[in-house]
PDB file of N, CA and C in Angstrom:
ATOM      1  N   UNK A 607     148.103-129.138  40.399  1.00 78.00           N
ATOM      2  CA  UNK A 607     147.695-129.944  41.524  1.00 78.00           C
ATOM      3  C   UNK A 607     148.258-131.367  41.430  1.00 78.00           C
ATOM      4  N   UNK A 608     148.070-131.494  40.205  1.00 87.00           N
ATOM      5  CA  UNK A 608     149.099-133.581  39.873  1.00 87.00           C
ATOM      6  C   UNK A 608     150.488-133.307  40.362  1.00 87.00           C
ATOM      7  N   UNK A 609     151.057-132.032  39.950  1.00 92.00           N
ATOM      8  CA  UNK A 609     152.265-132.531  39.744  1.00 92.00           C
ATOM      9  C   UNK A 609     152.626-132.312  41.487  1.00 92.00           C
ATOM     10  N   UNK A 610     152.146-131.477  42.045  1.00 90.00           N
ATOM     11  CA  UNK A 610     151.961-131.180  43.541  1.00 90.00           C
ATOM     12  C   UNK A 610     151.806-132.481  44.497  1.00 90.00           C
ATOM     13  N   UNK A 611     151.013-133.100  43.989  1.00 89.00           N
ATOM     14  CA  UNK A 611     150.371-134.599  44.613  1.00 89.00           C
ATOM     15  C   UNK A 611     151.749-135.511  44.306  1.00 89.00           C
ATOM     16  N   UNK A 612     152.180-135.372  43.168  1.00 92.00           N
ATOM     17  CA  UNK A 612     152.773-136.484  42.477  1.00 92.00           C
ATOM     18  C   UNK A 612     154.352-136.135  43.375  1.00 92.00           C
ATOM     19  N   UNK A 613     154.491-134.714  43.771  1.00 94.00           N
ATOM     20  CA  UNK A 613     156.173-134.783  44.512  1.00 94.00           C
ATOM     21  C   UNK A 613     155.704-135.024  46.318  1.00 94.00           C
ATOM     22  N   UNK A 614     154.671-134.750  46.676  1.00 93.00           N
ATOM     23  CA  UNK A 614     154.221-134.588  47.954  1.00 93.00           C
ATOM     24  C   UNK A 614     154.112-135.936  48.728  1.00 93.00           C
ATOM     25  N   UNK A 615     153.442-136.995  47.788  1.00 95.00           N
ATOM     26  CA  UNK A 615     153.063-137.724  48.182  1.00 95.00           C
ATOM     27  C   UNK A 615     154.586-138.504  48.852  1.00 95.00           C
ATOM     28  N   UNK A 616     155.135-138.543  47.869  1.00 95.00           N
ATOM     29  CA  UNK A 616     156.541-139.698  48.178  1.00 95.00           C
ATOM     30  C   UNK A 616     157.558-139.072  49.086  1.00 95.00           C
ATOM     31  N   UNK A 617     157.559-137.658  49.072  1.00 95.00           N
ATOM     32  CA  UNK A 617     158.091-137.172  50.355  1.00 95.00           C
ATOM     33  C   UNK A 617     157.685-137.229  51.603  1.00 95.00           C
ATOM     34  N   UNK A 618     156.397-137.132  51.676  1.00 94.00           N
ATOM     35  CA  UNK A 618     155.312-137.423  52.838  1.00 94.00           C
ATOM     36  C   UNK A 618     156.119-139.181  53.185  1.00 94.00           C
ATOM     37  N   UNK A 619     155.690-140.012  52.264  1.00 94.00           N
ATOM     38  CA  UNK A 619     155.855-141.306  52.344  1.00 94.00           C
ATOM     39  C   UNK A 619     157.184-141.574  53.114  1.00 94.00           C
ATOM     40  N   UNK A 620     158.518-141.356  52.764  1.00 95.00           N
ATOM     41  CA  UNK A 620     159.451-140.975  52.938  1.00 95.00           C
ATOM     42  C   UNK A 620     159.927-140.485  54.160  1.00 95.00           C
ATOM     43  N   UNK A 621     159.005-139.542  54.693  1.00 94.00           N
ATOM     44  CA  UNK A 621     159.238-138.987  55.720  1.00 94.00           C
ATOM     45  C   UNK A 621     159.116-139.734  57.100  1.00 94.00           C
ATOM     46  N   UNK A 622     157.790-139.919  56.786  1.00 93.00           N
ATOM     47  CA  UNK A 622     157.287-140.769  57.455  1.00 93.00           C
ATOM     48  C   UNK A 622     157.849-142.241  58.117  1.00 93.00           C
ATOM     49  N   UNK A 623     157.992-143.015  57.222  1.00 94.00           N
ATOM     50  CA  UNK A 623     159.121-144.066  57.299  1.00 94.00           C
ATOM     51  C   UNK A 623     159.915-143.902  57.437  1.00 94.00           C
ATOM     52  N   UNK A 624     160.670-142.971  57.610  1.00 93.00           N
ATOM     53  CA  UNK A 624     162.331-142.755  57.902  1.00 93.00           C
ATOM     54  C   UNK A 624     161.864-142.170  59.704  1.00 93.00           C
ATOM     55  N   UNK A 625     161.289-141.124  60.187  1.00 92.00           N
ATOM     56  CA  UNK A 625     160.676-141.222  61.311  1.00 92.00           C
ATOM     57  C   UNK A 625     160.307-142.590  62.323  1.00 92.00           C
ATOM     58  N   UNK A 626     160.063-143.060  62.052  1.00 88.00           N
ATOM     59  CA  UNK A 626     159.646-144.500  62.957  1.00 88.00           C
ATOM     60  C   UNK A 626     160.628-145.562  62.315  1.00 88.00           C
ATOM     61  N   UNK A 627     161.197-145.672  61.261  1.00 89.00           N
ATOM     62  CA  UNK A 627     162.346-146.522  60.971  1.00 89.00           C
ATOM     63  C   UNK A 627     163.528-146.192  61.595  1.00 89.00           C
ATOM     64  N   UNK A 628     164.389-144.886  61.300  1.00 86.00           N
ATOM     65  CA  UNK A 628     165.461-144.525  62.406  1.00 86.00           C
ATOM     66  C   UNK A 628     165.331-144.132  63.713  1.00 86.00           C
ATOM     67  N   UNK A 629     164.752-144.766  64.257  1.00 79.00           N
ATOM     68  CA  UNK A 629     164.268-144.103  65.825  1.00 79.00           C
ATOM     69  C   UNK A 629     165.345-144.057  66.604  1.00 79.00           C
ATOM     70  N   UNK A 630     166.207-143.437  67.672  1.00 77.00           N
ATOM     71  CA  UNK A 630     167.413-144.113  68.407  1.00 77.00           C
ATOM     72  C   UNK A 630     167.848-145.292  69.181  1.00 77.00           C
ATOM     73  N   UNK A 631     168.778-145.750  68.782  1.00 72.00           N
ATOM     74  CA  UNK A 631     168.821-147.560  69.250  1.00 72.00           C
ATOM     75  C   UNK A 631     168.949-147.278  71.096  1.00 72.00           C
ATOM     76  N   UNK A 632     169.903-146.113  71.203  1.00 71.00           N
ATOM     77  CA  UNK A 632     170.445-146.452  72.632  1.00 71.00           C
ATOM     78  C   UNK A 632     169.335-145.861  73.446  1.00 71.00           C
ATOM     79  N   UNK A 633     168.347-145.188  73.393  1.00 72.00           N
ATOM     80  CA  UNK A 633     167.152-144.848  74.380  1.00 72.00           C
ATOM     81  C   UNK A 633     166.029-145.909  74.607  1.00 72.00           C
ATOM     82  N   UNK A 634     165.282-145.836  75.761  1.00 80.00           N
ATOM     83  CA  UNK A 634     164.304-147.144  76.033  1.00 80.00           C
ATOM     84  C   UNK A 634     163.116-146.816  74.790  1.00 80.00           C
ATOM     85  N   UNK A 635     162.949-147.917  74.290  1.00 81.00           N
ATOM     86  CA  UNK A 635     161.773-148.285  73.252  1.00 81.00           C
ATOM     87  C   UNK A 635     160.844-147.627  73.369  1.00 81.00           C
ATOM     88  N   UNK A 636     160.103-147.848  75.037  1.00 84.00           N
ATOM     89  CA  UNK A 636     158.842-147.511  75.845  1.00 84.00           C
ATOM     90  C   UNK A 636     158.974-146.060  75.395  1.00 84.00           C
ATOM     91  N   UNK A 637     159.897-145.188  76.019  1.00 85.00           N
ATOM     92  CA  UNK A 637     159.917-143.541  76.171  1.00 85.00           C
ATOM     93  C   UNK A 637     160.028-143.343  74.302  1.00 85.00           C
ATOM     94  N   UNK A 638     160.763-144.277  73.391  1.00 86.00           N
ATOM     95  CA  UNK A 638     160.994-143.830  72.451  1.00 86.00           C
ATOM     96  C   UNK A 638     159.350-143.893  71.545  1.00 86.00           C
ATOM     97  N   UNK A 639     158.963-145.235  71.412  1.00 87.00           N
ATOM     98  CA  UNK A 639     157.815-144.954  71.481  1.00 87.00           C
ATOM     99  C   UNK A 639     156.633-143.887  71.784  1.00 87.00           C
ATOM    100  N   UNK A 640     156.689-143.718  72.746  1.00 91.00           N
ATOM    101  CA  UNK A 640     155.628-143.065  73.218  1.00 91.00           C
ATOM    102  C   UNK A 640     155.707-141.343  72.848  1.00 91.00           C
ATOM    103  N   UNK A 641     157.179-141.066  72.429  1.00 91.00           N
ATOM    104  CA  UNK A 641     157.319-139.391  71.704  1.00 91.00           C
ATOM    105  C   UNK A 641     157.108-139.659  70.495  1.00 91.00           C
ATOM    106  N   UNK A 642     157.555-141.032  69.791  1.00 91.00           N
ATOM    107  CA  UNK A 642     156.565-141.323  68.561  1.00 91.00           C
ATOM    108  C   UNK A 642     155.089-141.032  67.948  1.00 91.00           C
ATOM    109  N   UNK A 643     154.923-141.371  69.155  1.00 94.00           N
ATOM    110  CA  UNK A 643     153.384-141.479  69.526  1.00 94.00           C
ATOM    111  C   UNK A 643     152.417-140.364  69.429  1.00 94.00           C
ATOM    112  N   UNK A 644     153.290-139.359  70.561  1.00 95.00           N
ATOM    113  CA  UNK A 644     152.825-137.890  70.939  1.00 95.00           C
ATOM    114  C   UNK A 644     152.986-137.322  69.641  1.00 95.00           C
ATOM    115  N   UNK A 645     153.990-137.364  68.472  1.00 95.00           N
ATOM    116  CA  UNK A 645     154.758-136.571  67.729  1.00 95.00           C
ATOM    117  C   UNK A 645     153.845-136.820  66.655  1.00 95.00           C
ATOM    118  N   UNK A 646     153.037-137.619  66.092  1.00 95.00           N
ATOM    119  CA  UNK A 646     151.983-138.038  65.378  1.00 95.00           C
ATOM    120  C   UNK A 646     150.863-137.847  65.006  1.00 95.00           C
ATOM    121  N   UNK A 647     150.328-138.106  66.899  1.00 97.00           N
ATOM    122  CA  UNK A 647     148.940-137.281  67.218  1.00 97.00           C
ATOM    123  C   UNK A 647     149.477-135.625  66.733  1.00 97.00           C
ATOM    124  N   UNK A 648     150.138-134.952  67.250  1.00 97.00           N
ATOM    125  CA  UNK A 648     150.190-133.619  66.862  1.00 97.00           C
ATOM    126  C   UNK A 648     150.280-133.402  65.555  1.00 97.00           C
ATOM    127  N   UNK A 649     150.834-134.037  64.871  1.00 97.00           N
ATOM    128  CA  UNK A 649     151.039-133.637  63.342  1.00 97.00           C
ATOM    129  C   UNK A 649     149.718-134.339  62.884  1.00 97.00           C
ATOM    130  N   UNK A 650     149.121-135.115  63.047  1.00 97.00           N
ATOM    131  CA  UNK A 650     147.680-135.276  62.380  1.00 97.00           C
ATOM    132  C   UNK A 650     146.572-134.359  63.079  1.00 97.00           C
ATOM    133  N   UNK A 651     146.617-133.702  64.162  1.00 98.00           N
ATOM    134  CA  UNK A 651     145.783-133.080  64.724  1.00 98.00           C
ATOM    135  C   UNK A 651     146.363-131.004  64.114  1.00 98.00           C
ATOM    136  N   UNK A 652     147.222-131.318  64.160  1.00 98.00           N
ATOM    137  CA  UNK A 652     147.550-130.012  63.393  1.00 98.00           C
ATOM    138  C   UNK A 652     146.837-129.728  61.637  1.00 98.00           C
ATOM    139  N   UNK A 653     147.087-131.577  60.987  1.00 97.00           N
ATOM    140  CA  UNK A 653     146.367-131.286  59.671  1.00 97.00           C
ATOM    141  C   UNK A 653     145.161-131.424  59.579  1.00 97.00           C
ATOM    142  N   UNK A 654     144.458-131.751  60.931  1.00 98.00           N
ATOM    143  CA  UNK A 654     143.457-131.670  60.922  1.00 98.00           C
ATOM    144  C   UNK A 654     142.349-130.503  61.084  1.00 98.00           C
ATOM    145  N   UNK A 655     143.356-129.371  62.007  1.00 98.00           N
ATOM    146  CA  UNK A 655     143.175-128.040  62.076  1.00 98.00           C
ATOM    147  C   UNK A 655     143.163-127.292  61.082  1.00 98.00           C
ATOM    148  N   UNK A 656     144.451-127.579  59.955  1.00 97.00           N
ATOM    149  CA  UNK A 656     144.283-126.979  58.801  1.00 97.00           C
ATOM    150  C   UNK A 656     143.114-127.139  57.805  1.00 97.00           C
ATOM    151  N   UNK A 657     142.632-128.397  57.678  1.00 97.00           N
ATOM    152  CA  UNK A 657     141.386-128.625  57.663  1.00 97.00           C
ATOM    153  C   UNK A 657     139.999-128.024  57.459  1.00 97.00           C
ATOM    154  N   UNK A 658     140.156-128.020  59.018  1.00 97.00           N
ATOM    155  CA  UNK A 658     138.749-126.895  59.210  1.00 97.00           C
ATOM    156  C   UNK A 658     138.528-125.688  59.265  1.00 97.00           C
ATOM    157  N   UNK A 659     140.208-125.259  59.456  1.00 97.00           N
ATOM    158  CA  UNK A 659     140.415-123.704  59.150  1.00 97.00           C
ATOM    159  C   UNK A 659     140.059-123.449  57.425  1.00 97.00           C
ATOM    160  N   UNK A 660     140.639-124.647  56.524  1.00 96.00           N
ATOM    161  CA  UNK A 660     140.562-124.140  55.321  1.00 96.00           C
ATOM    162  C   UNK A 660     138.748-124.239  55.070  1.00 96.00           C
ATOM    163  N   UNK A 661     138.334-125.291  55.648  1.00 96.00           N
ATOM    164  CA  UNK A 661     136.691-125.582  54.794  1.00 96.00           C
ATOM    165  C   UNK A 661     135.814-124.179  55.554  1.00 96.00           C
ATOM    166  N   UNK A 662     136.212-123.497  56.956  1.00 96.00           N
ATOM    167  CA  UNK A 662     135.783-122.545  57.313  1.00 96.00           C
ATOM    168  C   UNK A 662     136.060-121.340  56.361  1.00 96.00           C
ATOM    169  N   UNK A 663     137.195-121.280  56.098  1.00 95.00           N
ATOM    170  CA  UNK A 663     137.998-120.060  54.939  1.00 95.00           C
ATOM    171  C   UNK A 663     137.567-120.069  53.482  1.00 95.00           C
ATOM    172  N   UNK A 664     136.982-121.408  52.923  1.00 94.00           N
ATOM    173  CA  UNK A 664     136.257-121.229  51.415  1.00 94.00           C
ATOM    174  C   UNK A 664     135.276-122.089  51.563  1.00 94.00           C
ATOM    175  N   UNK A 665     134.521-122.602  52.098  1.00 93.00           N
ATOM    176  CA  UNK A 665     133.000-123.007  52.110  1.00 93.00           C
ATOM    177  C   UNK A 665     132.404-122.079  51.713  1.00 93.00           C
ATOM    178  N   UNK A 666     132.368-120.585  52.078  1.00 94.00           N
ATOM    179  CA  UNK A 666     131.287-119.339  51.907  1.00 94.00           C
ATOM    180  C   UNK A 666     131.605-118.964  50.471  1.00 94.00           C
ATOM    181  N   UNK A 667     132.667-119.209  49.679  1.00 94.00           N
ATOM    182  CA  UNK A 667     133.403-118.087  48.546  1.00 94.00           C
ATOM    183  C   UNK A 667     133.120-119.711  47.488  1.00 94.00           C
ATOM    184  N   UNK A 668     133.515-118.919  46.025  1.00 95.00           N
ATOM    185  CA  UNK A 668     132.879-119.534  44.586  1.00 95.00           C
ATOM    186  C   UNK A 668     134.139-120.489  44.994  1.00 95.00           C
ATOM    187  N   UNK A 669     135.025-120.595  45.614  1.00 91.00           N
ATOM    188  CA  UNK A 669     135.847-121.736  45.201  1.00 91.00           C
ATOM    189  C   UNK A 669     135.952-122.566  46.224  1.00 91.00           C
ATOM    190  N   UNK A 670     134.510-123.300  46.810  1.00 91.00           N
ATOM    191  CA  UNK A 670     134.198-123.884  48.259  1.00 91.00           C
ATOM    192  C   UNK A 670     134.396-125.280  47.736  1.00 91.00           C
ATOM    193  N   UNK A 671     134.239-125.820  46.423  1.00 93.00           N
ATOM    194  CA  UNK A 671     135.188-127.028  45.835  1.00 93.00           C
ATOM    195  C   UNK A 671     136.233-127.457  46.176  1.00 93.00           C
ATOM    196  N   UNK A 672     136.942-126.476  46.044  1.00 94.00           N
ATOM    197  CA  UNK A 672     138.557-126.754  45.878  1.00 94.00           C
ATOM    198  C   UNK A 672     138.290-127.281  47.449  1.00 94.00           C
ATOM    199  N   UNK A 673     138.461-126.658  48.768  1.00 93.00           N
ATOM    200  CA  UNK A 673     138.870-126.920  50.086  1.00 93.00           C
ATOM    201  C   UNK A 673     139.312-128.561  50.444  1.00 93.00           C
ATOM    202  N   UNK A 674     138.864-129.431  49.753  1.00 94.00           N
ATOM    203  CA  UNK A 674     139.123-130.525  50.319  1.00 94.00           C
ATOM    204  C   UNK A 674     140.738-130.912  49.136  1.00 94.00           C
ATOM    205  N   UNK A 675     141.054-130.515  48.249  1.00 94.00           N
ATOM    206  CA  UNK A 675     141.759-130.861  47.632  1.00 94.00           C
ATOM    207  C   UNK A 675     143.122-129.821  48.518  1.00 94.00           C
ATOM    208  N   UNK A 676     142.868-128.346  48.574  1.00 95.00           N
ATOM    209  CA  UNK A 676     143.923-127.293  49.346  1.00 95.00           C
ATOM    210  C   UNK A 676     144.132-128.200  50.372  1.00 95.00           C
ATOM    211  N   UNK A 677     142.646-128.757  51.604  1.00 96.00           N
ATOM    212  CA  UNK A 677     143.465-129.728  52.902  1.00 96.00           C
ATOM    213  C   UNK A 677     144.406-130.891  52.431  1.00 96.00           C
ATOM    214  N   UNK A 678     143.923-131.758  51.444  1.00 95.00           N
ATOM    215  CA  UNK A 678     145.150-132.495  51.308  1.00 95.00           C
ATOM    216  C   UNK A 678     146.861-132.086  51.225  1.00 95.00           C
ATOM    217  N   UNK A 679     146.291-130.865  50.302  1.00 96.00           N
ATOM    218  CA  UNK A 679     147.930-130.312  49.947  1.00 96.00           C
ATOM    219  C   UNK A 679     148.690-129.766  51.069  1.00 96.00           C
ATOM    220  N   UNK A 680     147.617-129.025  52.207  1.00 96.00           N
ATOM    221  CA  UNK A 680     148.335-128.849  53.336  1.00 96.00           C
ATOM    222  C   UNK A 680     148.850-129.857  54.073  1.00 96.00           C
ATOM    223  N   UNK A 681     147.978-130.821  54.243  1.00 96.00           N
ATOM    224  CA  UNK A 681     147.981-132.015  54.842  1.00 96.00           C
ATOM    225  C   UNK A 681     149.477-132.618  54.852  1.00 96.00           C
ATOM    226  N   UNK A 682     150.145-133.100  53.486  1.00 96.00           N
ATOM    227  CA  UNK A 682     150.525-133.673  53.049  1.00 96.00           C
ATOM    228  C   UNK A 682     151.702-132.819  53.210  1.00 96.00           C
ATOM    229  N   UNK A 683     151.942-131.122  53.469  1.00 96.00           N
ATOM    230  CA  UNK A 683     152.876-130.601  53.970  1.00 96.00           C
ATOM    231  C   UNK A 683     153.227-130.640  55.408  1.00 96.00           C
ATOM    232  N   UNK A 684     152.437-130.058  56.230  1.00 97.00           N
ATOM    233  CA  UNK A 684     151.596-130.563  57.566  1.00 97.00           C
ATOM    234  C   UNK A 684     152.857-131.241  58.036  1.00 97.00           C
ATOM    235  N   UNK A 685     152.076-132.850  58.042  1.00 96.00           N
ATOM    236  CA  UNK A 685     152.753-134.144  58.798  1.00 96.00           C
ATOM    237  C   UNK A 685     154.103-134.194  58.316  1.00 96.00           C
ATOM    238  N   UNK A 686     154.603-134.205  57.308  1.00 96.00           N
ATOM    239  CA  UNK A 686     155.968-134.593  57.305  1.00 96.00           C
ATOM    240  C   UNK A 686     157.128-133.107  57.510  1.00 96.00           C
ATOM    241  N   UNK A 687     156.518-132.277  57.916  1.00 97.00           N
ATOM    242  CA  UNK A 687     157.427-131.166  58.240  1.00 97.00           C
ATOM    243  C   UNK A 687     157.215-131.231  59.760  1.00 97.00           C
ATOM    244  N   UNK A 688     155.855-131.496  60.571  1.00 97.00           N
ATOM    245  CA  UNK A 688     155.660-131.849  62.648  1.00 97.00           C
ATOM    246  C   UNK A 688     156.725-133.330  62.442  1.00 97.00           C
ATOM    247  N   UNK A 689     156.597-134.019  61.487  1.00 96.00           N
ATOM    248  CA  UNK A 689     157.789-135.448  61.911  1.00 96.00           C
ATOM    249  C   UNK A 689     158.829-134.731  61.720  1.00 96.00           C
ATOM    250  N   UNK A 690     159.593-134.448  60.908  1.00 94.00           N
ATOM    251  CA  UNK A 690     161.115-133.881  60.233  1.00 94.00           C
ATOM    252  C   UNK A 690     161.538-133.470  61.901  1.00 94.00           C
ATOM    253  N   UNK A 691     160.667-131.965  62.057  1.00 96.00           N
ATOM    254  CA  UNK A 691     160.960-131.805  63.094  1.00 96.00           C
ATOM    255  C   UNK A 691     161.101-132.001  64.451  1.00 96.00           C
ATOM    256  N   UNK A 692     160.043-133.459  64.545  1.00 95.00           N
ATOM    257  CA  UNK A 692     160.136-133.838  65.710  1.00 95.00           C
ATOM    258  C   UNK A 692     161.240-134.752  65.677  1.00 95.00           C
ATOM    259  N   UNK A 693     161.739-135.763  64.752  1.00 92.00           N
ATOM    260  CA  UNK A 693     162.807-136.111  64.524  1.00 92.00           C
ATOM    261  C   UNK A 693     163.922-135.225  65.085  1.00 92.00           C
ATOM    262  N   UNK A 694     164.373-134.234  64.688  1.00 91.00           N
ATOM    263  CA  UNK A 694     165.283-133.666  65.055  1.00 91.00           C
ATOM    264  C   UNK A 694     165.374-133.299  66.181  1.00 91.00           C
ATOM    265  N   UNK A 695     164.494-133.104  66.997  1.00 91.00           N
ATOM    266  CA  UNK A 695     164.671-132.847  68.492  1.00 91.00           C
ATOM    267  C   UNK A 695     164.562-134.111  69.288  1.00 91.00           C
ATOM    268  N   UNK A 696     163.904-135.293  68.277  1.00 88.00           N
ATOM    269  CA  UNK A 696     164.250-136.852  69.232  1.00 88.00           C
ATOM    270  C   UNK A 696     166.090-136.655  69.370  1.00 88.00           C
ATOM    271  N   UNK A 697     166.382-136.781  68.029  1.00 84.00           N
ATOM    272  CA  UNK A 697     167.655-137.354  67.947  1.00 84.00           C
ATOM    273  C   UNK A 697     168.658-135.714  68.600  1.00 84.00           C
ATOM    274  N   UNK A 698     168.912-134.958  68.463  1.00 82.00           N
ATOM    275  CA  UNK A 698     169.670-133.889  68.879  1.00 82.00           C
ATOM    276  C   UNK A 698     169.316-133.464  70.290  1.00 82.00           C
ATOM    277  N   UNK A 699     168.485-133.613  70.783  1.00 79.00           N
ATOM    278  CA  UNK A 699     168.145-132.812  72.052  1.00 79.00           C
ATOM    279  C   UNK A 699     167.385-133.771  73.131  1.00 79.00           C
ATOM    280  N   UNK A 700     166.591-134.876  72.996  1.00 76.00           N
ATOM    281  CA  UNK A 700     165.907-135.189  73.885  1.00 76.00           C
ATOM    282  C   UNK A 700     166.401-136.883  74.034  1.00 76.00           C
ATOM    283  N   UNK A 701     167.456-137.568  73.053  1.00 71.00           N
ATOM    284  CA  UNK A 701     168.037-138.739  73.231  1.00 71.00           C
ATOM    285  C   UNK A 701     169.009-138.815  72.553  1.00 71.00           C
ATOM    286  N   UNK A 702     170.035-137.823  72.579  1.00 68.00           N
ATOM    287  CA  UNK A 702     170.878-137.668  71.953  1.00 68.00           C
ATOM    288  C   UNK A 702     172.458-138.727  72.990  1.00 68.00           C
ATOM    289  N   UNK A 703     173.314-139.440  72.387  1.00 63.00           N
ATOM    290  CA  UNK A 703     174.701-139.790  72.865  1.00 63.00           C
ATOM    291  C   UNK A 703     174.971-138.843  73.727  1.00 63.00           C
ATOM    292  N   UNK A 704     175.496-139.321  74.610  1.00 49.00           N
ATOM    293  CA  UNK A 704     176.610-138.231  75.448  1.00 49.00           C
ATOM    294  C   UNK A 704     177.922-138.216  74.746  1.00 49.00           C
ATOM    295  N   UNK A 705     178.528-137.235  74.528  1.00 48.00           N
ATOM    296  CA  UNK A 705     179.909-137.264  74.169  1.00 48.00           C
ATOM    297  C   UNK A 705     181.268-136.761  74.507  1.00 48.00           C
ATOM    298  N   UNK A 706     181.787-137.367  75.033  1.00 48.00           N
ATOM    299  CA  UNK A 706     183.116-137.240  75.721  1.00 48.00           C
ATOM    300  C   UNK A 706     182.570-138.486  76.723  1.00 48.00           C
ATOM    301  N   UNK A 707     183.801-138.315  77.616  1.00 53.00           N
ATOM    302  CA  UNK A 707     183.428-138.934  79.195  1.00 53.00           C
ATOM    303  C   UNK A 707     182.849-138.970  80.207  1.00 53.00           C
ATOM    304  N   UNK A 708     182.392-140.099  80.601  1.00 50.00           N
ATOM    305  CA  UNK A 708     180.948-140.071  81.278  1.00 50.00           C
ATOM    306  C   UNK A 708     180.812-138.941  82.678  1.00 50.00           C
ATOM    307  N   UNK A 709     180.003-138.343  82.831  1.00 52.00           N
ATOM    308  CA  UNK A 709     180.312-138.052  84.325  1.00 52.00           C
ATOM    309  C   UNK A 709     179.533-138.726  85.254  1.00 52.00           C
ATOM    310  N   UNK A 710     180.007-139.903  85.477  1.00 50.00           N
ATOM    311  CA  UNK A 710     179.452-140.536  86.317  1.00 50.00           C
ATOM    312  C   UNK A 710     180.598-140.855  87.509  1.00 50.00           C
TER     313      UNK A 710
END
């Protein structure tokens, strides 16, 4: 579980900050923002699901301890895999450069 915590954490960290640090320069702030925004709520509301799915899944059984330590570990997988990926569809698909010549 340490050594789990101990690689999770700084990738999480990592992730995270590189998400809202490289955001795209050439799209409006406002719109860029605000999929920031959306992309966040979902990944904390997703680990938050995992959550209660897990304290529902071992509250009843001998190892109803552990659950809050398993949500972190999900947790901590969770958010920085909903950013990674929302990253990638900021930058590739939803504010991506045009490339070649304009058709304008």
């Amino acid at each position: 579980m340490i050594v789990a915590l101990l690689v999770l954490v700084p990738i999480a960290g990592v992730v995270v900050w590189a998400f809202f640090r490289l955001s795209p320069s050439g799209a409006q702030s406002s719109t860029v923002l605000r999929f920031n925004l959306v992309a966040l709520v979902v990944a904390l509301a997703l680990a938050a699901a995992w959550s209660v799915r897990t304290y529902l899944v071992m509250s009843p059984t001998v190892d109803a301890p552990w659950w809050p330590v398993i949500s972190v570990l999900g947790a901590l997988i969770i958010v920085p895999l909903v950013l990674g990926l929302a990253a990638a569809l900021r930058t590739f698909v939803l504010f991506r450069r045009s490339i070649g010549p304009s058709q304008h």
